[in-house]
PDB file of C-alpha atoms in Angstrom:
ATOM      1  CA  ASP W 110      33.939 -48.716 -61.721  1.00 68.00           C
ATOM      2  CA  ASP W 111      30.744 -46.835 -60.850  1.00 76.00           C
ATOM      3  CA  LEU W 112      29.530 -49.810 -58.792  1.00 73.00           C
ATOM      4  CA  ILE W 113      32.794 -49.938 -56.850  1.00 76.00           C
ATOM      5  CA  GLN W 114      32.540 -46.222 -56.088  1.00 74.00           C
ATOM      6  CA  ARG W 115      28.941 -46.611 -54.835  1.00 72.00           C
ATOM      7  CA  LEU W 116      29.933 -49.606 -52.699  1.00 74.00           C
ATOM      8  CA  ASP W 117      32.826 -47.617 -51.259  1.00 72.00           C
ATOM      9  CA  GLU W 118      30.449 -44.740 -50.404  1.00 71.00           C
ATOM     10  CA  ARG W 119      28.025 -47.160 -48.713  1.00 71.00           C
ATOM     11  CA  MET W 120      30.894 -48.662 -46.702  1.00 71.00           C
ATOM     12  CA  GLN W 121      31.924 -45.197 -45.540  1.00 69.00           C
ATOM     13  CA  GLU W 122      28.315 -44.404 -44.558  1.00 67.00           C
ATOM     14  CA  THR W 123      28.059 -47.700 -42.659  1.00 64.00           C
ATOM     15  CA  ASP W 124      31.355 -47.004 -40.887  1.00 61.00           C
ATOM     16  CA  SER W 125      30.100 -43.550 -39.929  1.00 60.00           C
ATOM     17  CA  ILE W 126      26.845 -44.996 -38.530  1.00 59.00           C
ATOM     18  CA  ILE W 127      28.755 -47.599 -36.499  1.00 59.00           C
ATOM     19  CA  ARG W 128      31.084 -44.926 -35.078  1.00 59.00           C
ATOM     20  CA  SER W 129      28.114 -42.717 -34.164  1.00 57.00           C
ATOM     21  CA  ILE W 130      26.372 -45.639 -32.415  1.00 56.00           C
ATOM     22  CA  LYS W 131      29.559 -46.249 -30.407  1.00 56.00           C
ATOM     23  CA  ASP W 132      29.646 -42.559 -29.441  1.00 55.00           C
ATOM     24  CA  TYR W 133      26.036 -42.766 -28.298  1.00 50.00           C
ATOM     25  CA  VAL W 134      26.325 -46.038 -26.383  1.00 47.00           C
ATOM     26  CA  ARG W 135      29.779 -45.491 -24.921  1.00 50.00           C
ATOM     27  CA  PRO W 136      30.680 -41.821 -25.158  1.00 54.00           C
ATOM     28  CA  ASN W 137      34.357 -41.018 -24.919  1.00 64.00           C
ATOM     29  CA  GLU W 138      35.526 -38.807 -22.100  1.00 76.00           C
ATOM     30  CA  LEU W 139      35.339 -35.094 -22.652  1.00 82.00           C
ATOM     31  CA  ARG W 140      38.514 -33.136 -23.400  1.00 87.00           C
ATOM     32  CA  LEU W 141      37.642 -29.998 -21.460  1.00 88.00           C
ATOM     33  CA  SER W 142      39.329 -26.648 -21.851  1.00 91.00           C
ATOM     34  CA  LYS W 143      38.324 -23.042 -21.199  1.00 92.00           C
ATOM     35  CA  GLU W 144      36.477 -21.847 -24.283  1.00 93.00           C
ATOM     36  CA  ASP W 145      34.657 -18.794 -25.573  1.00 95.00           C
ATOM     37  CA  ILE W 146      31.347 -20.105 -26.927  1.00 96.00           C
ATOM     38  CA  ASN W 147      31.007 -17.127 -29.288  1.00 96.00           C
ATOM     39  CA  SER W 148      34.361 -17.915 -30.915  1.00 96.00           C
ATOM     40  CA  ILE W 149      33.263 -21.528 -31.397  1.00 95.00           C
ATOM     41  CA  LEU W 150      29.958 -20.451 -32.983  1.00 95.00           C
ATOM     42  CA  SER W 151      31.654 -17.872 -35.223  1.00 95.00           C
ATOM     43  CA  LYS W 152      34.063 -20.519 -36.499  1.00 94.00           C
ATOM     44  CA  ILE W 153      31.204 -22.983 -37.083  1.00 92.00           C
ATOM     45  CA  ALA W 154      29.297 -20.335 -39.060  1.00 90.00           C
ATOM     46  CA  GLN W 155      32.357 -19.583 -41.175  1.00 89.00           C
ATOM     47  CA  ASP W 156      33.064 -23.282 -41.849  1.00 88.00           C
ATOM     48  CA  ILE W 157      29.500 -24.445 -42.436  1.00 86.00           C
ATOM     49  CA  GLU W 158      28.071 -21.579 -44.491  1.00 81.00           C
ATOM     50  CA  PRO W 159      29.497 -22.871 -47.807  1.00 78.00           C
ATOM     51  CA  THR W 160      28.019 -26.341 -47.167  1.00 78.00           C
ATOM     52  CA  ILE W 161      24.398 -25.321 -46.455  1.00 79.00           C
ATOM     53  CA  GLY W 162      23.766 -23.683 -49.793  1.00 69.00           C
ATOM     54  CA  LYS W 163      23.927 -20.131 -51.069  1.00 70.00           C
ATOM     55  CA  SER W 164      20.161 -19.678 -50.761  1.00 80.00           C
ATOM     56  CA  ILE W 165      20.228 -20.080 -46.930  1.00 84.00           C
ATOM     57  CA  SER W 166      21.602 -17.246 -44.827  1.00 87.00           C
ATOM     58  CA  LEU W 167      23.203 -17.814 -41.442  1.00 89.00           C
ATOM     59  CA  LYS W 168      22.835 -14.939 -38.954  1.00 92.00           C
ATOM     60  CA  LEU W 169      24.612 -14.525 -35.632  1.00 94.00           C
ATOM     61  CA  ASN W 170      23.383 -12.617 -32.576  1.00 96.00           C
ATOM     62  CA  LEU W 171      26.085 -13.256 -29.980  1.00 96.00           C
ATOM     63  CA  ASP W 172      26.180 -11.685 -26.511  1.00 96.00           C
ATOM     64  CA  LYS W 173      29.711 -10.283 -26.189  1.00 93.00           C
ATOM     65  CA  ASP W 174      29.744 -10.328 -22.357  1.00 92.00           C
ATOM     66  CA  LEU W 175      29.622 -14.061 -21.712  1.00 95.00           C
ATOM     67  CA  PRO W 176      32.047 -15.850 -19.392  1.00 93.00           C
ATOM     68  CA  GLU W 177      34.228 -18.640 -20.716  1.00 91.00           C
ATOM     69  CA  LEU W 178      32.990 -22.203 -20.343  1.00 92.00           C
ATOM     70  CA  MET W 179      34.742 -25.484 -19.680  1.00 91.00           C
ATOM     71  CA  LEU W 180      33.929 -27.354 -22.891  1.00 92.00           C
ATOM     72  CA  ASP W 181      35.059 -30.065 -25.223  1.00 92.00           C
ATOM     73  CA  SER W 182      35.080 -27.704 -28.204  1.00 92.00           C
ATOM     74  CA  GLU W 183      35.128 -30.557 -30.728  1.00 90.00           C
ATOM     75  CA  ARG W 184      31.984 -32.175 -29.307  1.00 91.00           C
ATOM     76  CA  ILE W 185      30.094 -28.899 -28.877  1.00 94.00           C
ATOM     77  CA  SER W 186      31.057 -27.879 -32.419  1.00 93.00           C
ATOM     78  CA  ARG W 187      29.858 -31.230 -33.749  1.00 90.00           C
ATOM     79  CA  ALA W 188      26.533 -30.853 -31.898  1.00 93.00           C
ATOM     80  CA  ILE W 189      25.846 -27.333 -33.200  1.00 94.00           C
ATOM     81  CA  GLU W 190      26.920 -28.278 -36.746  1.00 92.00           C
ATOM     82  CA  GLU W 191      24.543 -31.254 -36.704  1.00 90.00           C
ATOM     83  CA  ILE W 192      21.588 -29.048 -35.758  1.00 93.00           C
ATOM     84  CA  ILE W 193      22.472 -26.516 -38.480  1.00 91.00           C
ATOM     85  CA  GLN W 194      22.937 -29.239 -41.126  1.00 87.00           C
ATOM     86  CA  ASN W 195      19.582 -30.774 -40.119  1.00 86.00           C
ATOM     87  CA  ALA W 196      17.908 -27.383 -40.378  1.00 86.00           C
ATOM     88  CA  SER W 197      19.315 -26.849 -43.868  1.00 85.00           C
ATOM     89  CA  HIS W 198      17.390 -29.925 -45.091  1.00 81.00           C
ATOM     90  CA  PHE W 199      14.056 -28.387 -44.071  1.00 81.00           C
ATOM     91  CA  ILE W 200      14.544 -24.801 -45.277  1.00 84.00           C
ATOM     92  CA  ARG W 201      13.407 -23.524 -48.655  1.00 76.00           C
ATOM     93  CA  ASP W 202      15.431 -21.139 -50.803  1.00 74.00           C
ATOM     94  CA  GLY W 203      15.776 -17.760 -49.156  1.00 78.00           C
ATOM     95  CA  GLY W 204      15.498 -19.308 -45.686  1.00 87.00           C
ATOM     96  CA  GLU W 205      17.455 -18.312 -42.601  1.00 92.00           C
ATOM     97  CA  ILE W 206      19.178 -19.918 -39.646  1.00 93.00           C
ATOM     98  CA  PHE W 207      19.822 -17.772 -36.562  1.00 95.00           C
ATOM     99  CA  LEU W 208      22.423 -18.516 -33.887  1.00 96.00           C
ATOM    100  CA  ARG W 209      21.969 -16.642 -30.603  1.00 97.00           C
ATOM    101  CA  THR W 210      23.879 -16.677 -27.331  1.00 97.00           C
ATOM    102  CA  GLY W 211      23.175 -15.014 -24.005  1.00 96.00           C
ATOM    103  CA  MET W 212      22.848 -15.639 -20.305  1.00 96.00           C
ATOM    104  CA  ALA W 213      19.911 -17.996 -19.729  1.00 95.00           C
ATOM    105  CA  SER W 214      16.795 -16.067 -18.826  1.00 94.00           C
ATOM    106  CA  SER W 215      14.389 -16.985 -16.051  1.00 92.00           C
ATOM    107  CA  ASP W 216      11.916 -18.317 -18.647  1.00 93.00           C
ATOM    108  CA  GLU W 217      14.605 -20.423 -20.328  1.00 93.00           C
ATOM    109  CA  ARG W 218      15.608 -21.987 -16.989  1.00 92.00           C
ATOM    110  CA  LYS W 219      11.919 -22.674 -16.180  1.00 91.00           C
ATOM    111  CA  ARG W 220      11.571 -24.676 -19.431  1.00 91.00           C
ATOM    112  CA  PHE W 221      13.932 -27.220 -17.855  1.00 91.00           C
ATOM    113  CA  SER W 222      12.685 -26.778 -14.236  1.00 90.00           C
ATOM    114  CA  LEU W 223      16.038 -25.310 -13.191  1.00 90.00           C
ATOM    115  CA  SER W 224      16.584 -23.074 -10.193  1.00 85.00           C
ATOM    116  CA  GLU W 225      17.041 -19.326 -10.513  1.00 82.00           C
ATOM    117  CA  ASN W 226      20.478 -19.373  -8.895  1.00 83.00           C
ATOM    118  CA  GLN W 227      21.987 -21.739 -11.459  1.00 81.00           C
ATOM    119  CA  GLN W 228      23.986 -19.665 -13.942  1.00 87.00           C
ATOM    120  CA  LEU W 229      23.757 -20.968 -17.476  1.00 94.00           C
ATOM    121  CA  ILE W 230      24.554 -19.789 -20.962  1.00 96.00           C
ATOM    122  CA  ALA W 231      21.830 -20.178 -23.577  1.00 97.00           C
ATOM    123  CA  ILE W 232      22.539 -21.109 -27.184  1.00 97.00           C
ATOM    124  CA  GLU W 233      19.584 -20.960 -29.519  1.00 97.00           C
ATOM    125  CA  ILE W 234      19.448 -22.243 -33.098  1.00 96.00           C
ATOM    126  CA  ILE W 235      16.321 -21.060 -34.906  1.00 95.00           C
ATOM    127  CA  ASP W 236      15.425 -21.795 -38.512  1.00 93.00           C
ATOM    128  CA  SER W 237      12.759 -20.658 -40.941  1.00 92.00           C
ATOM    129  CA  GLY W 238      11.785 -24.186 -41.956  1.00 87.00           C
ATOM    130  CA  ILE W 239       8.518 -25.981 -41.243  1.00 87.00           C
ATOM    131  CA  GLY W 240       9.415 -26.893 -37.663  1.00 88.00           C
ATOM    132  CA  ILE W 241       8.865 -30.058 -35.664  1.00 87.00           C
ATOM    133  CA  MET W 242       5.475 -31.486 -34.751  1.00 86.00           C
ATOM    134  CA  ASP W 243       4.733 -31.782 -31.027  1.00 88.00           C
ATOM    135  CA  VAL W 244       4.489 -35.565 -31.320  1.00 85.00           C
ATOM    136  CA  ASP W 245       8.124 -35.674 -32.559  1.00 84.00           C
ATOM    137  CA  LYS W 246       9.716 -33.170 -30.156  1.00 81.00           C
ATOM    138  CA  GLU W 247      10.973 -35.747 -27.632  1.00 81.00           C
ATOM    139  CA  LYS W 248      11.493 -38.585 -30.127  1.00 82.00           C
ATOM    140  CA  ILE W 249      13.954 -36.649 -32.316  1.00 79.00           C
ATOM    141  CA  PHE W 250      16.609 -37.161 -29.628  1.00 80.00           C
ATOM    142  CA  TYR W 251      16.125 -40.968 -29.598  1.00 79.00           C
ATOM    143  CA  PRO W 252      18.578 -43.123 -31.561  1.00 69.00           C
ATOM    144  CA  PHE W 253      17.302 -44.348 -34.955  1.00 63.00           C
ATOM    145  CA  TYR W 254      14.359 -41.910 -34.988  1.00 55.00           C
ATOM    146  CA  SER W 255      14.331 -39.586 -37.980  1.00 60.00           C
ATOM    147  CA  THR W 256      11.781 -37.316 -39.630  1.00 57.00           C
ATOM    148  CA  ARG W 257      13.930 -37.272 -42.796  1.00 56.00           C
ATOM    149  CA  ALA W 258      13.552 -40.040 -45.361  1.00 51.00           C
ATOM    150  CA  ALA W 259      17.337 -40.219 -45.844  1.00 52.00           C
ATOM    151  CA  GLY W 260      18.183 -39.751 -42.154  1.00 55.00           C
ATOM    152  CA  THR W 261      19.753 -42.450 -39.959  1.00 52.00           C
ATOM    153  CA  GLY W 262      18.337 -41.071 -36.724  1.00 54.00           C
ATOM    154  CA  GLN W 263      21.765 -40.829 -35.093  1.00 65.00           C
ATOM    155  CA  GLY W 264      22.610 -37.127 -35.334  1.00 76.00           C
ATOM    156  CA  LEU W 265      20.296 -35.583 -32.737  1.00 86.00           C
ATOM    157  CA  ALA W 266      20.707 -38.558 -30.383  1.00 84.00           C
ATOM    158  CA  ILE W 267      24.454 -37.856 -30.312  1.00 86.00           C
ATOM    159  CA  VAL W 268      23.810 -34.109 -29.983  1.00 90.00           C
ATOM    160  CA  ALA W 269      21.700 -34.758 -26.861  1.00 90.00           C
ATOM    161  CA  THR W 270      24.374 -37.076 -25.431  1.00 88.00           C
ATOM    162  CA  ASP W 271      27.139 -34.512 -26.013  1.00 90.00           C
ATOM    163  CA  ILE W 272      25.109 -31.715 -24.394  1.00 93.00           C
ATOM    164  CA  LYS W 273      24.226 -33.903 -21.369  1.00 92.00           C
ATOM    165  CA  LEU W 274      27.894 -34.915 -20.942  1.00 90.00           C
ATOM    166  CA  HIS W 275      28.615 -31.200 -20.469  1.00 91.00           C
ATOM    167  CA  GLY W 276      25.964 -30.985 -17.730  1.00 91.00           C
ATOM    168  CA  GLY W 277      23.743 -29.128 -20.186  1.00 94.00           C
ATOM    169  CA  PHE W 278      20.173 -29.344 -21.427  1.00 95.00           C
ATOM    170  CA  ILE W 279      18.585 -29.325 -24.876  1.00 95.00           C
ATOM    171  CA  ARG W 280      15.006 -29.023 -26.048  1.00 94.00           C
ATOM    172  CA  GLU W 281      13.198 -28.130 -29.242  1.00 94.00           C
ATOM    173  CA  ILE W 282      10.804 -25.279 -28.376  1.00 95.00           C
ATOM    174  CA  GLY W 283       9.579 -24.031 -31.761  1.00 92.00           C
ATOM    175  CA  LYS W 284       5.994 -23.965 -33.023  1.00 92.00           C
ATOM    176  CA  TYR W 285       5.203 -26.322 -35.864  1.00 92.00           C
ATOM    177  CA  GLY W 286       4.675 -24.327 -39.053  1.00 89.00           C
ATOM    178  CA  GLU W 287       6.969 -21.517 -37.850  1.00 91.00           C
ATOM    179  CA  GLY W 288      10.349 -23.265 -37.877  1.00 91.00           C
ATOM    180  CA  ALA W 289      12.466 -25.274 -35.474  1.00 93.00           C
ATOM    181  CA  ASP W 290      13.979 -23.660 -32.378  1.00 96.00           C
ATOM    182  CA  PHE W 291      16.620 -25.613 -30.477  1.00 96.00           C
ATOM    183  CA  LEU W 292      17.464 -24.239 -27.035  1.00 97.00           C
ATOM    184  CA  ILE W 293      20.672 -25.431 -25.363  1.00 97.00           C
ATOM    185  CA  LEU W 294      21.665 -24.439 -21.828  1.00 97.00           C
ATOM    186  CA  LEU W 295      25.242 -24.989 -20.659  1.00 96.00           C
ATOM    187  CA  PRO W 296      26.421 -24.471 -17.069  1.00 92.00           C
ATOM    188  CA  ILE W 297      29.001 -21.866 -16.148  1.00 87.00           C
ATOM    189  CA  TYR W 298      31.753 -23.460 -14.147  1.00 70.00           C
ATOM    190  CA  LYS W 299      33.168 -21.406 -11.324  1.00 59.00           C
ATOM    191  CA  LYS W 300      36.671 -21.782  -9.870  1.00 52.00           C
ATOM    192  CA  GLY W 301      36.682 -24.458  -7.182  1.00 46.00           C
ATOM    193  CA  GLY W 302      33.667 -26.386  -8.483  1.00 45.00           C
ATOM    194  CA  SER W 303      30.610 -26.194 -10.684  1.00 43.00           C
TER     195      SER W 303
END
């Protein structure tokens, strides 16, 4: 009975990996709608807080004056949740995860070599874990690359794909030893074009 349950769990894990590979290789089309990014992040925080452990606190610093974005809320939610879940594996008891939104600053746009006139919203996910070594910063977004022993290396690859499908950008900008810091920039779509 115990063996059957373990086999069933392994089958579910395998199915999940296969689905995530399909999403990476052949991403489905986005289901775009006008969304308030702060509402999405608030809901994520509410839903995910019980799953990351009582010893980790989740803090929000959301800019209230942001325009709505054209987003696939399910995909963006999945991407942010993946980063938070990953962070929770590297944080000790009493650790923190911060979610911040705001208009992208000049410095944030420069990190991606973007022009000053491109309006973007910044989402930042910062944790108090160990951080990511420089040698791993680009590789963490590759499929099958993981810094966790139990990781499949699919999560952040799909996150990067989902962000790029939205015309956005993602980079890990933290200092190793001081925690991870994921910066996401998403474009603001104007009426009549992007």
